[in-house]
Amino acid sequence: MAVYSMTGYGSATAAAAANPENPGNSGAGVTVELRSVNSRFLDLAFRLPDELRGLEPALREVVGAAFRRGKIELRLAGQRDADSGWPHPAPEQLMRLAQLEATVQTWLPKAPALSVHEVLNWCRSAAPAERLDEVALEATRQAVEALKEARAREGDRLVKVLMERIGRLRELAEQAKPLVPAVVQRQQQRFLERWNEALQAANAGQQAVSEDAQRDRALNEAAAFAIRIDVAEELARLTAHLDEIERLLKAGGELGKRLDFLIQELHREANTLGSKSAALELTGISVEMKVAVEQMREQVQNLE
């Protein structure tokens, strides 16, 4: 199943079929443009000409059935060929106009004669308006398909970027794993040294505490400190989150919200890694992880 971005553009034009009874309108058509950007929910906006405003519920149904998330704007405009704007007057219309003109000039001798332009305008207004509802719906369906294809192409690009970031995070996790035991051991040794120094200072001039008791207490405190700075659990959870993100990207479908949650968890683990780090090397790895996670967050926000 494909992964869709919420960013894309699609357009389509549909022309009305030729009408033998009204050949002047055979060039009429409709152009539909769809623009989409990211949004938490499905947000539809319509820009329609006055004569097609009544079509908005049907257009909303067509677009809403195709998409689940994104801020989508639909623009619809009518089109006419150069010759289609002029009507083809019927003989009955011209005869009626001639009779009306003669009647008016009988009563108003100074009234000017009708011009060709005035005759054509009258015929145009008297002609029945052509309904373009079906044409508009057909153009909308075609534009929806074009927008789907555009969002799918953008989705493929985002998946490649996310996979690259996943690979980078895995590399950083692998770099951190061998550092953890050495860091813990080094910190334990430092803790024991400082603990012994503190005990020697505290026992100066007083009854000395047994050596075994000092050592047991020091080892217990060092073990507790090692647990606090051990980041192996965070690295394991981070790897598990990366596995789940990769699985979802390969499965496809509507996964934007689920990935957004997993990105938050990735950021939490990277942040904890930095806060618990007791070595400069792990701190640097944590910073690089946060940068990669933030780059993933920016891309995930565009996925449907």
mmCIF file of C-alpha atoms in Angstrom:
data_model
loop_
_atom_site.group_PDB
_atom_site.id
_atom_site.type_symbol
_atom_site.label_atom_id
_atom_site.label_comp_id
_atom_site.label_asym_id
_atom_site.label_seq_id
_atom_site.Cartn_x
_atom_site.Cartn_y
_atom_site.Cartn_z
ATOM 1 C CA MET A 1 0.000 0.000 0.000
ATOM 2 C CA ALA A 2 1.286 3.446 -0.891
ATOM 3 C CA VAL A 3 2.237 6.146 1.580
ATOM 4 C CA TYR A 4 0.635 9.496 0.792
ATOM 5 C CA SER A 5 1.877 12.964 1.529
ATOM 6 C CA MET A 6 -0.603 15.701 2.360
ATOM 7 C CA THR A 7 1.161 18.075 -0.038
ATOM 8 C CA GLY A 8 0.270 18.032 -3.717
ATOM 9 C CA TYR A 9 -1.437 19.641 -6.699
ATOM 10 C CA GLY A 10 -3.843 18.266 -9.274
ATOM 11 C CA SER A 11 -5.900 19.783 -12.071
ATOM 12 C CA ALA A 12 -8.238 18.626 -14.807
ATOM 13 C CA THR A 13 -10.452 20.069 -17.531
ATOM 14 C CA ALA A 14 -13.683 18.553 -18.824
ATOM 15 C CA ALA A 15 -15.648 19.860 -21.824
ATOM 16 C CA ALA A 16 -19.385 19.704 -22.363
ATOM 17 C CA ALA A 17 -20.644 17.469 -25.132
ATOM 18 C CA ALA A 18 -21.869 19.154 -28.306
ATOM 19 C CA ASN A 19 -25.523 20.130 -28.156
ATOM 20 C CA PRO A 20 -27.231 20.080 -31.592
ATOM 21 C CA GLU A 21 -30.038 22.300 -30.334
ATOM 22 C CA ASN A 22 -27.630 24.881 -28.935
ATOM 23 C CA PRO A 23 -24.380 24.693 -30.898
ATOM 24 C CA GLY A 24 -23.175 27.997 -29.516
ATOM 25 C CA ASN A 25 -22.518 26.389 -26.146
ATOM 26 C CA SER A 26 -20.638 23.325 -27.442
ATOM 27 C CA GLY A 27 -17.285 24.797 -26.383
ATOM 28 C CA ALA A 28 -18.226 25.194 -22.716
ATOM 29 C CA GLY A 29 -16.062 23.413 -20.182
ATOM 30 C CA VAL A 30 -14.862 23.412 -16.588
ATOM 31 C CA THR A 31 -11.353 23.475 -15.101
ATOM 32 C CA VAL A 32 -10.798 22.232 -11.560
ATOM 33 C CA GLU A 33 -7.633 22.821 -9.523
ATOM 34 C CA LEU A 34 -6.887 21.085 -6.209
ATOM 35 C CA ARG A 35 -4.138 22.284 -3.885
ATOM 36 C CA SER A 36 -3.284 20.363 -0.726
ATOM 37 C CA VAL A 37 -1.060 21.095 2.279
ATOM 38 C CA ASN A 38 -0.640 19.390 5.630
ATOM 39 C CA SER A 39 -3.266 19.636 8.362
ATOM 40 C CA ARG A 40 -4.218 17.617 11.438
ATOM 41 C CA PHE A 41 -7.649 16.902 9.966
ATOM 42 C CA LEU A 42 -9.439 17.121 6.610
ATOM 43 C CA ASP A 43 -10.111 20.790 5.895
ATOM 44 C CA LEU A 44 -11.894 21.555 2.605
ATOM 45 C CA ALA A 45 -12.271 25.005 1.018
ATOM 46 C CA PHE A 46 -14.139 25.759 -2.225
ATOM 47 C CA ARG A 47 -13.820 28.641 -4.700
ATOM 48 C CA LEU A 48 -16.789 28.301 -7.063
ATOM 49 C CA PRO A 49 -18.470 30.613 -9.584
ATOM 50 C CA ASP A 50 -21.934 31.807 -8.604
ATOM 51 C CA GLU A 51 -23.742 29.597 -11.099
ATOM 52 C CA LEU A 52 -22.175 26.455 -9.584
ATOM 53 C CA ARG A 53 -22.338 27.221 -5.869
ATOM 54 C CA GLY A 54 -25.196 24.782 -5.476
ATOM 55 C CA LEU A 55 -22.793 22.016 -6.482
ATOM 56 C CA GLU A 56 -20.640 22.375 -3.346
ATOM 57 C CA PRO A 57 -22.234 19.476 -1.353
ATOM 58 C CA ALA A 58 -21.636 17.058 -4.233
ATOM 59 C CA LEU A 59 -18.063 18.296 -4.694
ATOM 60 C CA ARG A 60 -17.436 17.992 -0.964
ATOM 61 C CA GLU A 61 -18.618 14.390 -1.083
ATOM 62 C CA VAL A 62 -16.311 13.521 -4.000
ATOM 63 C CA VAL A 63 -13.215 15.079 -2.404
ATOM 64 C CA GLY A 64 -14.021 13.911 1.123
ATOM 65 C CA ALA A 65 -14.355 10.300 -0.006
ATOM 66 C CA ALA A 66 -10.848 10.349 -1.499
ATOM 67 C CA PHE A 67 -8.819 11.927 1.317
ATOM 68 C CA ARG A 68 -8.618 11.671 5.096
ATOM 69 C CA ARG A 69 -6.246 14.464 6.103
ATOM 70 C CA GLY A 70 -4.951 17.703 4.647
ATOM 71 C CA LYS A 71 -6.061 21.247 3.953
ATOM 72 C CA ILE A 72 -7.428 21.046 0.410
ATOM 73 C CA GLU A 73 -8.568 23.993 -1.672
ATOM 74 C CA LEU A 74 -10.725 23.411 -4.762
ATOM 75 C CA ARG A 75 -10.930 26.120 -7.423
ATOM 76 C CA LEU A 76 -13.433 25.735 -10.231
ATOM 77 C CA ALA A 77 -13.628 27.977 -13.303
ATOM 78 C CA GLY A 78 -15.747 27.820 -16.431
ATOM 79 C CA GLN A 79 -14.219 27.963 -19.913
ATOM 80 C CA ARG A 80 -15.531 28.840 -23.356
ATOM 81 C CA ASP A 81 -14.021 28.689 -26.818
ATOM 82 C CA ALA A 82 -13.578 31.909 -28.719
ATOM 83 C CA ASP A 83 -16.730 31.269 -30.810
ATOM 84 C CA SER A 84 -18.804 29.705 -28.075
ATOM 85 C CA GLY A 85 -19.520 33.017 -26.343
ATOM 86 C CA TRP A 86 -21.738 34.127 -29.224
ATOM 87 C CA PRO A 87 -25.203 32.640 -29.628
ATOM 88 C CA HIS A 88 -26.677 31.413 -32.891
ATOM 89 C CA PRO A 89 -29.984 33.249 -33.127
ATOM 90 C CA ALA A 90 -32.935 31.234 -34.370
ATOM 91 C CA PRO A 91 -35.114 32.709 -37.147
ATOM 92 C CA GLU A 92 -38.034 32.876 -34.718
ATOM 93 C CA GLN A 93 -35.987 35.028 -32.364
ATOM 94 C CA LEU A 94 -34.962 37.417 -35.137
ATOM 95 C CA MET A 95 -38.533 37.678 -36.383
ATOM 96 C CA ARG A 96 -39.768 38.452 -32.891
ATOM 97 C CA LEU A 97 -37.099 41.129 -32.474
ATOM 98 C CA ALA A 98 -38.028 42.725 -35.819
ATOM 99 C CA GLN A 99 -41.684 42.900 -34.768
ATOM 100 C CA LEU A 100 -40.780 44.453 -31.430
ATOM 101 C CA GLU A 101 -38.476 46.967 -33.104
ATOM 102 C CA ALA A 102 -41.200 47.960 -35.584
ATOM 103 C CA THR A 103 -43.725 48.417 -32.788
ATOM 104 C CA VAL A 104 -41.330 50.591 -30.785
ATOM 105 C CA GLN A 105 -40.432 52.770 -33.787
ATOM 106 C CA THR A 106 -44.121 53.203 -34.624
ATOM 107 C CA TRP A 107 -44.691 54.842 -31.274
ATOM 108 C CA LEU A 108 -41.192 56.312 -30.965
ATOM 109 C CA PRO A 109 -40.012 57.318 -34.450
ATOM 110 C CA LYS A 110 -36.734 58.716 -33.118
ATOM 111 C CA ALA A 111 -35.735 55.449 -31.408
ATOM 112 C CA PRO A 112 -32.478 54.079 -32.942
ATOM 113 C CA ALA A 113 -32.467 50.734 -34.691
ATOM 114 C CA LEU A 114 -31.092 47.673 -32.924
ATOM 115 C CA SER A 115 -27.406 46.970 -33.515
ATOM 116 C CA VAL A 116 -25.999 43.505 -34.204
ATOM 117 C CA HIS A 117 -24.377 43.502 -30.768
ATOM 118 C CA GLU A 118 -27.672 44.277 -29.050
ATOM 119 C CA VAL A 119 -29.435 41.551 -31.028
ATOM 120 C CA LEU A 120 -26.810 38.956 -30.058
ATOM 121 C CA ASN A 121 -26.913 39.980 -26.394
ATOM 122 C CA TRP A 122 -30.691 39.614 -26.368
ATOM 123 C CA CYS A 123 -30.470 36.166 -27.962
ATOM 124 C CA ARG A 124 -27.812 35.127 -25.472
ATOM 125 C CA SER A 125 -29.920 36.164 -22.479
ATOM 126 C CA ALA A 126 -33.011 34.502 -23.927
ATOM 127 C CA ALA A 127 -31.199 31.200 -24.556
ATOM 128 C CA PRO A 128 -31.505 28.585 -21.774
ATOM 129 C CA ALA A 129 -28.425 28.420 -19.574
ATOM 130 C CA GLU A 130 -26.370 25.308 -20.070
ATOM 131 C CA ARG A 131 -25.993 23.173 -16.948
ATOM 132 C CA LEU A 132 -22.411 22.153 -16.288
ATOM 133 C CA ASP A 133 -22.985 20.119 -13.127
ATOM 134 C CA GLU A 134 -21.971 16.763 -14.589
ATOM 135 C CA VAL A 135 -19.026 18.341 -16.387
ATOM 136 C CA ALA A 136 -17.838 19.936 -13.136
ATOM 137 C CA LEU A 137 -18.165 16.663 -11.246
ATOM 138 C CA GLU A 138 -16.262 14.777 -13.934
ATOM 139 C CA ALA A 139 -13.463 17.380 -13.891
ATOM 140 C CA THR A 140 -13.354 17.130 -10.092
ATOM 141 C CA ARG A 141 -13.017 13.341 -10.213
ATOM 142 C CA GLN A 142 -10.140 13.656 -12.667
ATOM 143 C CA ALA A 143 -8.456 16.333 -10.524
ATOM 144 C CA VAL A 144 -8.834 14.118 -7.447
ATOM 145 C CA GLU A 145 -7.014 11.284 -9.227
ATOM 146 C CA ALA A 146 -4.270 13.693 -10.310
ATOM 147 C CA LEU A 147 -3.908 14.941 -6.725
ATOM 148 C CA LYS A 148 -3.741 11.362 -5.441
ATOM 149 C CA GLU A 149 -0.888 10.606 -7.840
ATOM 150 C CA ALA A 150 0.957 13.777 -6.819
ATOM 151 C CA ARG A 151 0.550 12.973 -3.117
ATOM 152 C CA ALA A 152 1.741 9.406 -3.728
ATOM 153 C CA ARG A 153 4.887 10.651 -5.505
ATOM 154 C CA GLU A 154 5.614 13.051 -2.663
ATOM 155 C CA GLY A 155 4.914 10.244 -0.177
ATOM 156 C CA ASP A 156 7.525 8.034 -1.844
ATOM 157 C CA ARG A 157 10.068 10.810 -1.518
ATOM 158 C CA LEU A 158 9.254 11.291 2.168
ATOM 159 C CA VAL A 159 9.601 7.553 2.823
ATOM 160 C CA LYS A 160 13.104 7.584 1.341
ATOM 161 C CA VAL A 161 14.073 10.512 3.565
ATOM 162 C CA LEU A 162 12.650 8.803 6.653
ATOM 163 C CA MET A 163 14.439 5.550 5.844
ATOM 164 C CA GLU A 164 17.714 7.456 5.582
ATOM 165 C CA ARG A 165 17.101 9.042 8.994
ATOM 166 C CA ILE A 166 16.233 5.635 10.467
ATOM 167 C CA GLY A 167 19.524 4.280 9.160
ATOM 168 C CA ARG A 168 21.386 7.199 10.708
ATOM 169 C CA LEU A 169 19.734 6.652 14.091
ATOM 170 C CA ARG A 170 20.630 2.961 13.984
ATOM 171 C CA GLU A 171 24.265 3.889 13.306
ATOM 172 C CA LEU A 172 24.276 6.246 16.281
ATOM 173 C CA ALA A 173 22.714 3.591 18.524
ATOM 174 C CA GLU A 174 25.387 1.098 17.464
ATOM 175 C CA GLN A 175 28.064 3.677 18.260
ATOM 176 C CA ALA A 176 26.590 4.200 21.722
ATOM 177 C CA LYS A 177 26.184 0.539 22.731
ATOM 178 C CA PRO A 178 29.891 -0.338 23.234
ATOM 179 C CA LEU A 179 30.411 2.929 25.125
ATOM 180 C CA VAL A 180 27.847 2.144 27.817
ATOM 181 C CA PRO A 181 29.754 -0.580 29.803
ATOM 182 C CA ALA A 182 32.992 1.380 29.679
ATOM 183 C CA VAL A 183 31.264 4.571 30.835
ATOM 184 C CA VAL A 184 29.531 2.758 33.685
ATOM 185 C CA GLN A 185 32.764 1.104 34.833
ATOM 186 C CA ARG A 186 34.683 4.381 34.641
ATOM 187 C CA GLN A 187 32.047 6.226 36.622
ATOM 188 C CA GLN A 188 31.943 3.465 39.252
ATOM 189 C CA GLN A 189 35.693 3.745 39.696
ATOM 190 C CA ARG A 190 35.493 7.516 40.059
ATOM 191 C CA PHE A 191 32.674 7.170 42.544
ATOM 192 C CA LEU A 192 34.663 4.696 44.680
ATOM 193 C CA GLU A 193 37.676 6.972 44.704
ATOM 194 C CA ARG A 194 35.650 9.994 45.794
ATOM 195 C CA TRP A 195 33.767 7.907 48.323
ATOM 196 C CA ASN A 196 37.013 6.728 49.908
ATOM 197 C CA GLU A 197 38.361 10.261 49.983
ATOM 198 C CA ALA A 198 35.188 11.488 51.658
ATOM 199 C CA LEU A 199 35.319 8.703 54.268
ATOM 200 C CA GLN A 200 38.936 9.381 55.067
ATOM 201 C CA ALA A 201 38.164 13.034 55.620
ATOM 202 C CA ALA A 202 35.108 12.228 57.735
ATOM 203 C CA ASN A 203 36.969 9.672 59.883
ATOM 204 C CA ALA A 204 39.944 11.913 60.515
ATOM 205 C CA GLY A 205 40.323 12.310 64.274
ATOM 206 C CA GLN A 206 37.385 9.929 64.944
ATOM 207 C CA GLN A 207 36.962 6.206 65.448
ATOM 208 C CA ALA A 208 37.566 4.584 62.072
ATOM 209 C CA VAL A 209 34.770 2.675 60.403
ATOM 210 C CA SER A 210 35.625 -0.902 59.502
ATOM 211 C CA GLU A 211 37.146 -1.330 56.097
ATOM 212 C CA ASP A 212 34.610 -3.952 55.027
ATOM 213 C CA ALA A 213 31.682 -1.743 55.967
ATOM 214 C CA GLN A 214 33.152 1.128 53.983
ATOM 215 C CA ARG A 215 33.650 -1.047 50.953
ATOM 216 C CA ASP A 216 30.137 -2.540 51.078
ATOM 217 C CA ARG A 217 28.571 0.863 51.414
ATOM 218 C CA ALA A 218 30.682 2.212 48.579
ATOM 219 C CA LEU A 219 29.798 -0.696 46.287
ATOM 220 C CA ASN A 220 26.081 -0.295 46.987
ATOM 221 C CA GLU A 221 26.206 3.419 46.229
ATOM 222 C CA ALA A 222 28.267 2.802 43.095
ATOM 223 C CA ALA A 223 25.789 0.183 41.872
ATOM 224 C CA ALA A 224 22.861 2.545 42.426
ATOM 225 C CA PHE A 225 24.713 5.288 40.574
ATOM 226 C CA ALA A 226 25.521 2.915 37.703
ATOM 227 C CA ILE A 227 21.839 2.084 37.317
ATOM 228 C CA ARG A 228 21.005 5.779 37.098
ATOM 229 C CA ILE A 229 23.508 6.421 34.317
ATOM 230 C CA ASP A 230 23.024 3.162 32.390
ATOM 231 C CA VAL A 231 21.318 4.004 29.061
ATOM 232 C CA ALA A 232 21.123 0.472 27.656
ATOM 233 C CA GLU A 233 17.368 0.386 28.256
ATOM 234 C CA GLU A 234 16.859 3.659 26.391
ATOM 235 C CA LEU A 235 18.879 2.354 23.442
ATOM 236 C CA ALA A 236 16.803 -0.837 23.364
ATOM 237 C CA ARG A 237 13.533 1.108 23.346
ATOM 238 C CA LEU A 238 14.855 3.466 20.672
ATOM 239 C CA THR A 239 15.737 0.493 18.462
ATOM 240 C CA ALA A 240 12.268 -0.982 19.013
ATOM 241 C CA HIS A 241 10.628 2.303 17.971
ATOM 242 C CA LEU A 242 12.784 2.425 14.822
ATOM 243 C CA ASP A 243 11.728 -1.137 13.961
ATOM 244 C CA GLU A 244 8.055 -0.191 14.305
ATOM 245 C CA ILE A 245 8.431 2.966 12.193
ATOM 246 C CA GLU A 246 10.184 1.000 9.461
ATOM 247 C CA ARG A 247 7.442 -1.658 9.549
ATOM 248 C CA LEU A 248 4.707 0.980 9.198
ATOM 249 C CA LEU A 249 6.472 2.697 6.294
ATOM 250 C CA LYS A 250 6.765 -0.600 4.444
ATOM 251 C CA ALA A 251 3.094 -1.447 5.133
ATOM 252 C CA GLY A 252 1.882 1.977 3.923
ATOM 253 C CA GLY A 253 -1.594 3.410 4.298
ATOM 254 C CA GLU A 254 -2.772 6.147 6.643
ATOM 255 C CA LEU A 255 0.025 6.245 9.191
ATOM 256 C CA GLY A 256 0.755 9.923 9.821
ATOM 257 C CA LYS A 257 -0.759 10.070 13.315
ATOM 258 C CA ARG A 258 0.833 6.802 14.454
ATOM 259 C CA LEU A 259 4.229 7.923 13.194
ATOM 260 C CA ASP A 260 3.817 11.252 14.934
ATOM 261 C CA PHE A 261 3.355 9.424 18.254
ATOM 262 C CA LEU A 262 6.397 7.209 17.623
ATOM 263 C CA ILE A 263 8.506 10.250 16.771
ATOM 264 C CA GLN A 264 7.601 11.718 20.155
ATOM 265 C CA GLU A 265 8.795 8.509 21.794
ATOM 266 C CA LEU A 266 12.047 8.619 19.809
ATOM 267 C CA HIS A 267 12.642 12.162 20.984
ATOM 268 C CA ARG A 268 11.949 11.107 24.575
ATOM 269 C CA GLU A 269 14.540 8.309 24.428
ATOM 270 C CA ALA A 270 17.165 10.539 22.772
ATOM 271 C CA ASN A 271 16.534 13.236 25.370
ATOM 272 C CA THR A 272 16.823 10.739 28.249
ATOM 273 C CA LEU A 273 20.040 9.418 26.749
ATOM 274 C CA GLY A 274 21.478 12.930 26.895
ATOM 275 C CA SER A 275 20.257 13.683 30.421
ATOM 276 C CA LYS A 276 21.641 10.397 31.829
ATOM 277 C CA SER A 277 24.888 10.555 29.892
ATOM 278 C CA ALA A 278 27.956 10.714 32.063
ATOM 279 C CA ALA A 279 30.428 10.892 29.173
ATOM 280 C CA LEU A 280 31.070 13.464 26.493
ATOM 281 C CA GLU A 281 30.906 10.798 23.768
ATOM 282 C CA LEU A 282 27.339 9.808 24.682
ATOM 283 C CA THR A 283 26.304 13.444 24.958
ATOM 284 C CA GLY A 284 27.470 14.064 21.384
ATOM 285 C CA ILE A 285 25.585 11.003 20.155
ATOM 286 C CA SER A 286 22.440 12.204 21.938
ATOM 287 C CA VAL A 287 22.652 15.602 20.231
ATOM 288 C CA GLU A 288 23.018 13.987 16.799
ATOM 289 C CA MET A 289 20.055 11.717 17.569
ATOM 290 C CA LYS A 290 17.887 14.713 18.465
ATOM 291 C CA VAL A 291 18.781 16.410 15.187
ATOM 292 C CA ALA A 292 17.852 13.280 13.191
ATOM 293 C CA VAL A 293 14.595 12.832 15.129
ATOM 294 C CA GLU A 294 13.645 16.460 14.542
ATOM 295 C CA GLN A 295 14.278 16.025 10.813
ATOM 296 C CA MET A 296 11.977 12.978 10.875
ATOM 297 C CA ARG A 297 9.300 14.951 12.717
ATOM 298 C CA GLU A 298 9.251 17.621 9.991
ATOM 299 C CA GLN A 299 8.717 14.966 7.310
ATOM 300 C CA VAL A 300 6.149 12.928 9.264
ATOM 301 C CA GLN A 301 3.950 16.004 9.696
ATOM 302 C CA ASN A 302 3.366 15.925 5.923
ATOM 303 C CA LEU A 303 2.168 12.300 5.816
ATOM 304 C CA GLU A 304 -1.515 11.444 5.595
#
